[in-house]
């Protein structure tokens, strides 16, 4: 097992090194320029995300689809992931993480567009979509679609299930002394009660949980920044300077190079917002929307909230805390996060605990839907109950066992998901531009899409 873990760790390090960084960031930048900077429409997108598209076809509201996607995206990577980037790449990594989110908005837009463009309708009226359908119906590449669905299914048990459950049980044990098995049992029951109700229940719960937890976390971070107000501007200046100039050790920071800041900041930003991973389009396809571009705009706000807002706030909190308290240990992300937030009296530790638990719980809900849709694509609807039962059991298992091997396996599966998804986005970029011109550039956002291409499946 140790040899397998070492092998997976090496593969994961390679996949999430420069090859994946270049592929993902390159796609972000390419789509940004080809789509004429869809980031400038972010406020229109936010408005659409809280509006109901009456009379449109779909299973859940646009906001419900966005909330489910955000539930799966906003996780421990937004807190510990940012701290890891700072620990390994220095404070400049925060700026590179933020810039990755800004460019990633374009890729998330493109994913949402093709998800609705190539979605299918089941005999019972449900909408199914995602990269596997875009690969099959848009690229006519069935084998690559099967590969994506398989890798996503495996990933749903890893990064979307066991590792999140383990994070919750570990936090509950360390902070409140709750036994691991008790947390695992309660968590299994809570998740089971939601996911057995299907996508509408998942979207409903996420629609209530995500805004609450995000607002609570953002307000908490703003309070911490008020406490650290004397160090906020020095933190921002340090982040910008360190992103473009080498930094010697000192002032609570390790010595870093520009390449280190760039690599770790971009890598954690890509991993955090999941733009290009292919997960969020699966639920975007279920949204009630009158045309693909409307949902594409709504989907793009997920990266905005996840990285441009939440990761940026987390990064400034951590860097300002390091400057304020130079004795903080920054040798790894988890330790740095606990130390930085723990220095804030009264609210620091509770905020971190609540943030990690709710973010991890919501991630489990979102990924349960992704896994279901991939299993349905591979094996049909009759396998849904079996998948849900196994998914719930894995939550308990993940709560009580060590997961070093699972972490590395999940990282590999996420990379293997991204590759076929990015291929489809690049291959279909002409279609994406055509649809954008048709509905967005020509001012026809309220126009209904043509349903002739909407196929029915068993």
PDB file of N, CA, C and O in Angstrom, residues 117-190:
ATOM      1  N   UNK A 117     -26.247  23.399 -24.184  1.00  0.00           N
ATOM      2  CA  UNK A 117     -26.332  23.209 -25.631  1.00  0.00           C
ATOM      3  C   UNK A 117     -26.507  21.734 -26.003  1.00  0.00           C
ATOM      4  O   UNK A 117     -27.294  21.388 -26.892  1.00  0.00           O
ATOM      5  N   UNK A 118     -25.801  20.850 -25.314  1.00  0.00           N
ATOM      6  CA  UNK A 118     -25.808  19.432 -25.685  1.00  0.00           C
ATOM      7  C   UNK A 118     -26.522  18.543 -24.665  1.00  0.00           C
ATOM      8  O   UNK A 118     -26.341  17.329 -24.677  1.00  0.00           O
ATOM      9  N   UNK A 119     -27.330  19.135 -23.799  1.00  0.00           N
ATOM     10  CA  UNK A 119     -28.036  18.305 -22.831  1.00  0.00           C
ATOM     11  C   UNK A 119     -29.136  17.489 -23.514  1.00  0.00           C
ATOM     12  O   UNK A 119     -29.581  17.802 -24.620  1.00  0.00           O
ATOM     13  N   UNK A 120     -29.585  16.439 -22.829  1.00  0.00           N
ATOM     14  CA  UNK A 120     -30.627  15.567 -23.362  1.00  0.00           C
ATOM     15  C   UNK A 120     -31.770  15.498 -22.358  1.00  0.00           C
ATOM     16  O   UNK A 120     -31.607  15.846 -21.182  1.00  0.00           O
ATOM     17  N   UNK A 121     -32.906  15.023 -22.820  1.00  0.00           N
ATOM     18  CA  UNK A 121     -34.096  14.925 -21.983  1.00  0.00           C
ATOM     19  C   UNK A 121     -34.507  13.468 -21.866  1.00  0.00           C
ATOM     20  O   UNK A 121     -34.604  12.753 -22.861  1.00  0.00           O
ATOM     21  N   UNK A 122     -34.736  13.009 -20.633  1.00  0.00           N
ATOM     22  CA  UNK A 122     -35.142  11.627 -20.412  1.00  0.00           C
ATOM     23  C   UNK A 122     -36.636  11.469 -20.669  1.00  0.00           C
ATOM     24  O   UNK A 122     -37.373  12.453 -20.791  1.00  0.00           O
ATOM     25  N   UNK A 123     -37.084  10.225 -20.723  1.00  0.00           N
ATOM     26  CA  UNK A 123     -38.503   9.952 -20.949  1.00  0.00           C
ATOM     27  C   UNK A 123     -39.390  10.535 -19.856  1.00  0.00           C
ATOM     28  O   UNK A 123     -40.543  10.897 -20.093  1.00  0.00           O
ATOM     29  N   UNK A 124     -38.840  10.620 -18.623  1.00  0.00           N
ATOM     30  CA  UNK A 124     -39.633  11.179 -17.525  1.00  0.00           C
ATOM     31  C   UNK A 124     -39.431  12.689 -17.366  1.00  0.00           C
ATOM     32  O   UNK A 124     -39.830  13.272 -16.346  1.00  0.00           O
ATOM     33  N   UNK A 125     -38.777  13.336 -18.339  1.00  0.00           N
ATOM     34  CA  UNK A 125     -38.695  14.796 -18.359  1.00  0.00           C
ATOM     35  C   UNK A 125     -37.488  15.405 -17.686  1.00  0.00           C
ATOM     36  O   UNK A 125     -37.381  16.630 -17.603  1.00  0.00           O
ATOM     37  N   UNK A 126     -36.554  14.596 -17.193  1.00  0.00           N
ATOM     38  CA  UNK A 126     -35.357  15.146 -16.539  1.00  0.00           C
ATOM     39  C   UNK A 126     -34.322  15.565 -17.582  1.00  0.00           C
ATOM     40  O   UNK A 126     -34.224  14.973 -18.645  1.00  0.00           O
ATOM     41  N   UNK A 127     -33.546  16.607 -17.244  1.00  0.00           N
ATOM     42  CA  UNK A 127     -32.483  17.093 -18.113  1.00  0.00           C
ATOM     43  C   UNK A 127     -31.135  16.540 -17.655  1.00  0.00           C
ATOM     44  O   UNK A 127     -30.789  16.632 -16.474  1.00  0.00           O
ATOM     45  N   UNK A 128     -30.382  15.977 -18.587  1.00  0.00           N
ATOM     46  CA  UNK A 128     -29.064  15.431 -18.291  1.00  0.00           C
ATOM     47  C   UNK A 128     -28.039  16.092 -19.198  1.00  0.00           C
ATOM     48  O   UNK A 128     -28.289  16.313 -20.382  1.00  0.00           O
ATOM     49  N   UNK A 129     -26.889  16.408 -18.650  1.00  0.00           N
ATOM     50  CA  UNK A 129     -25.860  17.040 -19.458  1.00  0.00           C
ATOM     51  C   UNK A 129     -24.525  17.044 -18.741  1.00  0.00           C
ATOM     52  O   UNK A 129     -24.383  16.492 -17.655  1.00  0.00           O
ATOM     53  N   UNK A 130     -23.553  17.680 -19.358  1.00  0.00           N
ATOM     54  CA  UNK A 130     -22.211  17.723 -18.811  1.00  0.00           C
ATOM     55  C   UNK A 130     -21.194  17.377 -19.882  1.00  0.00           C
ATOM     56  O   UNK A 130     -21.546  17.138 -21.048  1.00  0.00           O
ATOM     57  N   UNK A 131     -19.921  17.332 -19.524  1.00  0.00           N
ATOM     58  CA  UNK A 131     -18.878  17.055 -20.518  1.00  0.00           C
ATOM     59  C   UNK A 131     -19.070  15.749 -21.280  1.00  0.00           C
ATOM     60  O   UNK A 131     -18.719  15.661 -22.459  1.00  0.00           O
ATOM     61  N   UNK A 132     -19.635  14.703 -20.621  1.00  0.00           N
ATOM     62  CA  UNK A 132     -19.799  13.431 -21.327  1.00  0.00           C
ATOM     63  C   UNK A 132     -20.767  13.557 -22.498  1.00  0.00           C
ATOM     64  O   UNK A 132     -20.580  12.959 -23.556  1.00  0.00           O
ATOM     65  N   UNK A 133     -21.793  14.386 -22.351  1.00  0.00           N
ATOM     66  CA  UNK A 133     -22.752  14.589 -23.442  1.00  0.00           C
ATOM     67  C   UNK A 133     -22.178  15.521 -24.502  1.00  0.00           C
ATOM     68  O   UNK A 133     -22.457  15.353 -25.693  1.00  0.00           O
ATOM     69  N   UNK A 134     -21.386  16.518 -24.078  1.00  0.00           N
ATOM     70  CA  UNK A 134     -20.729  17.395 -25.048  1.00  0.00           C
ATOM     71  C   UNK A 134     -19.718  16.611 -25.875  1.00  0.00           C
ATOM     72  O   UNK A 134     -19.603  16.809 -27.094  1.00  0.00           O
ATOM     73  N   UNK A 135     -18.996  15.712 -25.225  1.00  0.00           N
ATOM     74  CA  UNK A 135     -18.020  14.886 -25.929  1.00  0.00           C
ATOM     75  C   UNK A 135     -18.705  13.938 -26.910  1.00  0.00           C
ATOM     76  O   UNK A 135     -18.226  13.727 -28.027  1.00  0.00           O
ATOM     77  N   UNK A 136     -19.832  13.372 -26.489  1.00  0.00           N
ATOM     78  CA  UNK A 136     -20.527  12.410 -27.346  1.00  0.00           C
ATOM     79  C   UNK A 136     -21.309  13.099 -28.460  1.00  0.00           C
ATOM     80  O   UNK A 136     -21.206  12.721 -29.636  1.00  0.00           O
ATOM     81  N   UNK A 137     -22.094  14.120 -28.124  1.00  0.00           N
ATOM     82  CA  UNK A 137     -22.986  14.747 -29.104  1.00  0.00           C
ATOM     83  C   UNK A 137     -22.308  15.870 -29.882  1.00  0.00           C
ATOM     84  O   UNK A 137     -22.650  16.112 -31.040  1.00  0.00           O
ATOM     85  N   UNK A 138     -21.365  16.565 -29.247  1.00  0.00           N
ATOM     86  CA  UNK A 138     -20.688  17.660 -29.929  1.00  0.00           C
ATOM     87  C   UNK A 138     -19.466  17.206 -30.706  1.00  0.00           C
ATOM     88  O   UNK A 138     -19.288  17.570 -31.867  1.00  0.00           O
ATOM     89  N   UNK A 139     -18.620  16.395 -30.060  1.00  0.00           N
ATOM     90  CA  UNK A 139     -17.393  15.922 -30.699  1.00  0.00           C
ATOM     91  C   UNK A 139     -17.557  14.552 -31.357  1.00  0.00           C
ATOM     92  O   UNK A 139     -16.667  14.111 -32.086  1.00  0.00           O
ATOM     93  N   UNK A 140     -18.652  13.857 -31.040  1.00  0.00           N
ATOM     94  CA  UNK A 140     -18.890  12.491 -31.530  1.00  0.00           C
ATOM     95  C   UNK A 140     -17.745  11.562 -31.126  1.00  0.00           C
ATOM     96  O   UNK A 140     -17.246  10.767 -31.919  1.00  0.00           O
ATOM     97  N   UNK A 141     -17.350  11.703 -29.869  1.00  0.00           N
ATOM     98  CA  UNK A 141     -16.234  10.921 -29.326  1.00  0.00           C
ATOM     99  C   UNK A 141     -16.717  10.178 -28.084  1.00  0.00           C
ATOM    100  O   UNK A 141     -16.469  10.593 -26.950  1.00  0.00           O
ATOM    101  N   UNK A 142     -17.412   9.072 -28.299  1.00  0.00           N
ATOM    102  CA  UNK A 142     -18.046   8.321 -27.219  1.00  0.00           C
ATOM    103  C   UNK A 142     -17.033   7.794 -26.202  1.00  0.00           C
ATOM    104  O   UNK A 142     -17.261   7.867 -24.993  1.00  0.00           O
ATOM    105  N   UNK A 143     -15.910   7.276 -26.680  1.00  0.00           N
ATOM    106  CA  UNK A 143     -14.960   6.662 -25.761  1.00  0.00           C
ATOM    107  C   UNK A 143     -14.373   7.680 -24.787  1.00  0.00           C
ATOM    108  O   UNK A 143     -14.141   7.382 -23.610  1.00  0.00           O
ATOM    109  N   UNK A 144     -14.168   8.918 -25.259  1.00  0.00           N
ATOM    110  CA  UNK A 144     -13.650   9.959 -24.374  1.00  0.00           C
ATOM    111  C   UNK A 144     -14.718  10.385 -23.368  1.00  0.00           C
ATOM    112  O   UNK A 144     -14.404  10.702 -22.214  1.00  0.00           O
ATOM    113  N   UNK A 145     -15.986  10.362 -23.793  1.00  0.00           N
ATOM    114  CA  UNK A 145     -17.096  10.662 -22.884  1.00  0.00           C
ATOM    115  C   UNK A 145     -17.177   9.629 -21.773  1.00  0.00           C
ATOM    116  O   UNK A 145     -17.388   9.964 -20.598  1.00  0.00           O
ATOM    117  N   UNK A 146     -16.991   8.353 -22.133  1.00  0.00           N
ATOM    118  CA  UNK A 146     -17.012   7.282 -21.134  1.00  0.00           C
ATOM    119  C   UNK A 146     -15.856   7.447 -20.154  1.00  0.00           C
ATOM    120  O   UNK A 146     -16.012   7.253 -18.939  1.00  0.00           O
ATOM    121  N   UNK A 147     -14.692   7.819 -20.660  1.00  0.00           N
ATOM    122  CA  UNK A 147     -13.535   8.035 -19.784  1.00  0.00           C
ATOM    123  C   UNK A 147     -13.825   9.132 -18.765  1.00  0.00           C
ATOM    124  O   UNK A 147     -13.545   8.977 -17.565  1.00  0.00           O
ATOM    125  N   UNK A 148     -14.374  10.252 -19.234  1.00  0.00           N
ATOM    126  CA  UNK A 148     -14.686  11.344 -18.307  1.00  0.00           C
ATOM    127  C   UNK A 148     -15.665  10.871 -17.229  1.00  0.00           C
ATOM    128  O   UNK A 148     -15.453  11.131 -16.036  1.00  0.00           O
ATOM    129  N   UNK A 149     -16.744  10.208 -17.636  1.00  0.00           N
ATOM    130  CA  UNK A 149     -17.755   9.762 -16.672  1.00  0.00           C
ATOM    131  C   UNK A 149     -17.157   8.788 -15.663  1.00  0.00           C
ATOM    132  O   UNK A 149     -17.482   8.842 -14.467  1.00  0.00           O
ATOM    133  N   UNK A 150     -16.280   7.913 -16.109  1.00  0.00           N
ATOM    134  CA  UNK A 150     -15.647   6.950 -15.207  1.00  0.00           C
ATOM    135  C   UNK A 150     -14.756   7.660 -14.191  1.00  0.00           C
ATOM    136  O   UNK A 150     -14.840   7.406 -12.980  1.00  0.00           O
ATOM    137  N   UNK A 151     -13.896   8.561 -14.669  1.00  0.00           N
ATOM    138  CA  UNK A 151     -12.992   9.276 -13.769  1.00  0.00           C
ATOM    139  C   UNK A 151     -13.782  10.139 -12.779  1.00  0.00           C
ATOM    140  O   UNK A 151     -13.424  10.228 -11.600  1.00  0.00           O
ATOM    141  N   UNK A 152     -14.861  10.767 -13.231  1.00  0.00           N
ATOM    142  CA  UNK A 152     -15.671  11.605 -12.350  1.00  0.00           C
ATOM    143  C   UNK A 152     -16.370  10.773 -11.286  1.00  0.00           C
ATOM    144  O   UNK A 152     -16.518  11.211 -10.139  1.00  0.00           O
ATOM    145  N   UNK A 153     -16.808   9.576 -11.651  1.00  0.00           N
ATOM    146  CA  UNK A 153     -17.450   8.694 -10.679  1.00  0.00           C
ATOM    147  C   UNK A 153     -16.479   8.317  -9.569  1.00  0.00           C
ATOM    148  O   UNK A 153     -16.817   8.373  -8.378  1.00  0.00           O
ATOM    149  N   UNK A 154     -15.262   7.938  -9.945  1.00  0.00           N
ATOM    150  CA  UNK A 154     -14.250   7.601  -8.940  1.00  0.00           C
ATOM    151  C   UNK A 154     -13.929   8.817  -8.079  1.00  0.00           C
ATOM    152  O   UNK A 154     -13.812   8.725  -6.849  1.00  0.00           O
ATOM    153  N   UNK A 155     -13.808   9.978  -8.713  1.00  0.00           N
ATOM    154  CA  UNK A 155     -13.490  11.209  -7.973  1.00  0.00           C
ATOM    155  C   UNK A 155     -14.580  11.557  -6.969  1.00  0.00           C
ATOM    156  O   UNK A 155     -14.304  12.117  -5.906  1.00  0.00           O
ATOM    157  N   UNK A 156     -15.834  11.227  -7.292  1.00  0.00           N
ATOM    158  CA  UNK A 156     -16.942  11.558  -6.381  1.00  0.00           C
ATOM    159  C   UNK A 156     -16.811  10.835  -5.048  1.00  0.00           C
ATOM    160  O   UNK A 156     -17.275  11.326  -4.022  1.00  0.00           O
ATOM    161  N   UNK A 157     -16.180   9.658  -5.055  1.00  0.00           N
ATOM    162  CA  UNK A 157     -15.961   8.927  -3.805  1.00  0.00           C
ATOM    163  C   UNK A 157     -14.714   9.422  -3.075  1.00  0.00           C
ATOM    164  O   UNK A 157     -14.541   9.137  -1.889  1.00  0.00           O
ATOM    165  N   UNK A 158     -13.850  10.145  -3.775  1.00  0.00           N
ATOM    166  CA  UNK A 158     -12.624  10.636  -3.162  1.00  0.00           C
ATOM    167  C   UNK A 158     -12.763  12.058  -2.690  1.00  0.00           C
ATOM    168  O   UNK A 158     -13.202  12.322  -1.571  1.00  0.00           O
ATOM    169  N   UNK A 159     -12.434  13.017  -3.587  1.00  0.00           N
ATOM    170  CA  UNK A 159     -12.469  14.427  -3.206  1.00  0.00           C
ATOM    171  C   UNK A 159     -13.871  14.887  -2.843  1.00  0.00           C
ATOM    172  O   UNK A 159     -14.047  15.837  -2.074  1.00  0.00           O
ATOM    173  N   UNK A 160     -14.901  14.213  -3.375  1.00  0.00           N
ATOM    174  CA  UNK A 160     -16.274  14.632  -3.103  1.00  0.00           C
ATOM    175  C   UNK A 160     -16.944  13.906  -1.967  1.00  0.00           C
ATOM    176  O   UNK A 160     -18.113  14.172  -1.679  1.00  0.00           O
ATOM    177  N   UNK A 161     -16.238  13.007  -1.301  1.00  0.00           N
ATOM    178  CA  UNK A 161     -16.898  12.208  -0.270  1.00  0.00           C
ATOM    179  C   UNK A 161     -15.969  11.942   0.906  1.00  0.00           C
ATOM    180  O   UNK A 161     -16.025  12.620   1.929  1.00  0.00           O
ATOM    181  N   UNK A 162     -15.109  10.924   0.772  1.00  0.00           N
ATOM    182  CA  UNK A 162     -14.338  10.447   1.930  1.00  0.00           C
ATOM    183  C   UNK A 162     -13.406  11.497   2.511  1.00  0.00           C
ATOM    184  O   UNK A 162     -13.305  11.639   3.735  1.00  0.00           O
ATOM    185  N   UNK A 163     -12.716  12.257   1.656  1.00  0.00           N
ATOM    186  CA  UNK A 163     -11.777  13.240   2.193  1.00  0.00           C
ATOM    187  C   UNK A 163     -12.506  14.386   2.870  1.00  0.00           C
ATOM    188  O   UNK A 163     -12.005  14.967   3.848  1.00  0.00           O
ATOM    189  N   UNK A 164     -13.691  14.729   2.387  1.00  0.00           N
ATOM    190  CA  UNK A 164     -14.487  15.777   3.032  1.00  0.00           C
ATOM    191  C   UNK A 164     -15.029  15.288   4.377  1.00  0.00           C
ATOM    192  O   UNK A 164     -15.026  16.023   5.364  1.00  0.00           O
ATOM    193  N   UNK A 165     -15.518  14.047   4.382  1.00  0.00           N
ATOM    194  CA  UNK A 165     -16.022  13.463   5.630  1.00  0.00           C
ATOM    195  C   UNK A 165     -14.910  13.369   6.665  1.00  0.00           C
ATOM    196  O   UNK A 165     -15.119  13.620   7.865  1.00  0.00           O
ATOM    197  N   UNK A 166     -13.711  13.009   6.206  1.00  0.00           N
ATOM    198  CA  UNK A 166     -12.571  12.914   7.114  1.00  0.00           C
ATOM    199  C   UNK A 166     -12.211  14.274   7.685  1.00  0.00           C
ATOM    200  O   UNK A 166     -11.871  14.396   8.875  1.00  0.00           O
ATOM    201  N   UNK A 167     -12.296  15.323   6.862  1.00  0.00           N
ATOM    202  CA  UNK A 167     -11.996  16.677   7.337  1.00  0.00           C
ATOM    203  C   UNK A 167     -12.984  17.099   8.424  1.00  0.00           C
ATOM    204  O   UNK A 167     -12.601  17.705   9.435  1.00  0.00           O
ATOM    205  N   UNK A 168     -14.263  16.761   8.235  1.00  0.00           N
ATOM    206  CA  UNK A 168     -15.287  17.118   9.221  1.00  0.00           C
ATOM    207  C   UNK A 168     -15.079  16.364  10.523  1.00  0.00           C
ATOM    208  O   UNK A 168     -15.100  16.943  11.612  1.00  0.00           O
ATOM    209  N   UNK A 169     -14.879  15.038  10.431  1.00  0.00           N
ATOM    210  CA  UNK A 169     -14.739  14.228  11.646  1.00  0.00           C
ATOM    211  C   UNK A 169     -13.476  14.603  12.413  1.00  0.00           C
ATOM    212  O   UNK A 169     -13.475  14.634  13.653  1.00  0.00           O
ATOM    213  N   UNK A 170     -12.392  14.896  11.685  1.00  0.00           N
ATOM    214  CA  UNK A 170     -11.149  15.294  12.344  1.00  0.00           C
ATOM    215  C   UNK A 170     -11.319  16.621  13.072  1.00  0.00           C
ATOM    216  O   UNK A 170     -10.878  16.784  14.218  1.00  0.00           O
ATOM    217  N   UNK A 171     -11.977  17.573  12.431  1.00  0.00           N
ATOM    218  CA  UNK A 171     -12.213  18.880  13.049  1.00  0.00           C
ATOM    219  C   UNK A 171     -13.108  18.746  14.275  1.00  0.00           C
ATOM    220  O   UNK A 171     -12.839  19.355  15.324  1.00  0.00           O
ATOM    221  N   UNK A 172     -14.174  17.961  14.165  1.00  0.00           N
ATOM    222  CA  UNK A 172     -15.071  17.769  15.310  1.00  0.00           C
ATOM    223  C   UNK A 172     -14.353  17.088  16.467  1.00  0.00           C
ATOM    224  O   UNK A 172     -14.605  17.391  17.645  1.00  0.00           O
ATOM    225  N   UNK A 173     -13.439  16.175  16.150  1.00  0.00           N
ATOM    226  CA  UNK A 173     -12.683  15.501  17.200  1.00  0.00           C
ATOM    227  C   UNK A 173     -11.693  16.423  17.881  1.00  0.00           C
ATOM    228  O   UNK A 173     -11.564  16.419  19.116  1.00  0.00           O
ATOM    229  N   UNK A 174     -10.987  17.234  17.103  1.00  0.00           N
ATOM    230  CA  UNK A 174      -9.969  18.124  17.657  1.00  0.00           C
ATOM    231  C   UNK A 174     -10.562  19.278  18.457  1.00  0.00           C
ATOM    232  O   UNK A 174     -10.034  19.655  19.504  1.00  0.00           O
ATOM    233  N   UNK A 175     -11.662  19.849  17.962  1.00  0.00           N
ATOM    234  CA  UNK A 175     -12.234  21.038  18.591  1.00  0.00           C
ATOM    235  C   UNK A 175     -13.223  20.692  19.707  1.00  0.00           C
ATOM    236  O   UNK A 175     -13.215  21.311  20.777  1.00  0.00           O
ATOM    237  N   UNK A 176     -14.087  19.697  19.447  1.00  0.00           N
ATOM    238  CA  UNK A 176     -15.161  19.395  20.395  1.00  0.00           C
ATOM    239  C   UNK A 176     -15.022  18.031  21.071  1.00  0.00           C
ATOM    240  O   UNK A 176     -15.840  17.682  21.923  1.00  0.00           O
ATOM    241  N   UNK A 177     -14.016  17.248  20.696  1.00  0.00           N
ATOM    242  CA  UNK A 177     -13.805  15.938  21.317  1.00  0.00           C
ATOM    243  C   UNK A 177     -14.830  14.894  20.926  1.00  0.00           C
ATOM    244  O   UNK A 177     -15.022  13.903  21.642  1.00  0.00           O
ATOM    245  N   UNK A 178     -15.519  15.065  19.807  1.00  0.00           N
ATOM    246  CA  UNK A 178     -16.527  14.104  19.359  1.00  0.00           C
ATOM    247  C   UNK A 178     -15.825  12.901  18.717  1.00  0.00           C
ATOM    248  O   UNK A 178     -14.966  13.088  17.840  1.00  0.00           O
ATOM    249  N   UNK A 179     -16.162  11.674  19.100  1.00  0.00           N
ATOM    250  CA  UNK A 179     -15.542  10.496  18.486  1.00  0.00           C
ATOM    251  C   UNK A 179     -15.776  10.471  16.975  1.00  0.00           C
ATOM    252  O   UNK A 179     -16.825  10.904  16.487  1.00  0.00           O
ATOM    253  N   UNK A 180     -14.809   9.949  16.254  1.00  0.00           N
ATOM    254  CA  UNK A 180     -14.892   9.928  14.799  1.00  0.00           C
ATOM    255  C   UNK A 180     -16.123   9.187  14.309  1.00  0.00           C
ATOM    256  O   UNK A 180     -16.805   9.622  13.375  1.00  0.00           O
ATOM    257  N   UNK A 181     -16.430   8.041  14.940  1.00  0.00           N
ATOM    258  CA  UNK A 181     -17.542   7.219  14.458  1.00  0.00           C
ATOM    259  C   UNK A 181     -18.890   7.913  14.677  1.00  0.00           C
ATOM    260  O   UNK A 181     -19.820   7.731  13.884  1.00  0.00           O
ATOM    261  N   UNK A 182     -18.972   8.726  15.743  1.00  0.00           N
ATOM    262  CA  UNK A 182     -20.222   9.454  15.999  1.00  0.00           C
ATOM    263  C   UNK A 182     -20.443  10.504  14.908  1.00  0.00           C
ATOM    264  O   UNK A 182     -21.545  10.620  14.351  1.00  0.00           O
ATOM    265  N   UNK A 183     -19.395  11.253  14.591  1.00  0.00           N
ATOM    266  CA  UNK A 183     -19.503  12.234  13.514  1.00  0.00           C
ATOM    267  C   UNK A 183     -19.839  11.554  12.198  1.00  0.00           C
ATOM    268  O   UNK A 183     -20.698  12.031  11.433  1.00  0.00           O
ATOM    269  N   UNK A 184     -19.177  10.419  11.922  1.00  0.00           N
ATOM    270  CA  UNK A 184     -19.431   9.695  10.683  1.00  0.00           C
ATOM    271  C   UNK A 184     -20.868   9.225  10.566  1.00  0.00           C
ATOM    272  O   UNK A 184     -21.485   9.312   9.492  1.00  0.00           O
ATOM    273  N   UNK A 185     -21.427   8.736  11.676  1.00  0.00           N
ATOM    274  CA  UNK A 185     -22.808   8.246  11.670  1.00  0.00           C
ATOM    275  C   UNK A 185     -23.801   9.382  11.441  1.00  0.00           C
ATOM    276  O   UNK A 185     -24.715   9.281  10.607  1.00  0.00           O
ATOM    277  N   UNK A 186     -23.618  10.481  12.162  1.00  0.00           N
ATOM    278  CA  UNK A 186     -24.520  11.634  12.017  1.00  0.00           C
ATOM    279  C   UNK A 186     -24.426  12.207  10.598  1.00  0.00           C
ATOM    280  O   UNK A 186     -25.436  12.530   9.970  1.00  0.00           O
ATOM    281  N   UNK A 187     -23.204  12.322  10.102  1.00  0.00           N
ATOM    282  CA  UNK A 187     -22.990  12.875   8.763  1.00  0.00           C
ATOM    283  C   UNK A 187     -23.638  11.988   7.694  1.00  0.00           C
ATOM    284  O   UNK A 187     -24.261  12.490   6.755  1.00  0.00           O
ATOM    285  N   UNK A 188     -23.526  10.681   7.851  1.00  0.00           N
ATOM    286  CA  UNK A 188     -24.121   9.749   6.888  1.00  0.00           C
ATOM    287  C   UNK A 188     -25.639   9.896   6.848  1.00  0.00           C
ATOM    288  O   UNK A 188     -26.255   9.881   5.773  1.00  0.00           O
ATOM    289  N   UNK A 189     -26.241  10.038   8.012  1.00  0.00           N
ATOM    290  CA  UNK A 189     -27.695  10.189   8.100  1.00  0.00           C
ATOM    291  C   UNK A 189     -28.140  11.502   7.445  1.00  0.00           C
ATOM    292  O   UNK A 189     -29.105  11.542   6.677  1.00  0.00           O
ATOM    293  N   UNK A 190     -27.422  12.586   7.760  1.00  0.00           N
ATOM    294  CA  UNK A 190     -27.796  13.891   7.213  1.00  0.00           C
ATOM    295  C   UNK A 190     -27.671  13.922   5.693  1.00  0.00           C
ATOM    296  O   UNK A 190     -28.568  14.384   4.984  1.00  0.00           O
TER     297      UNK A 190
END
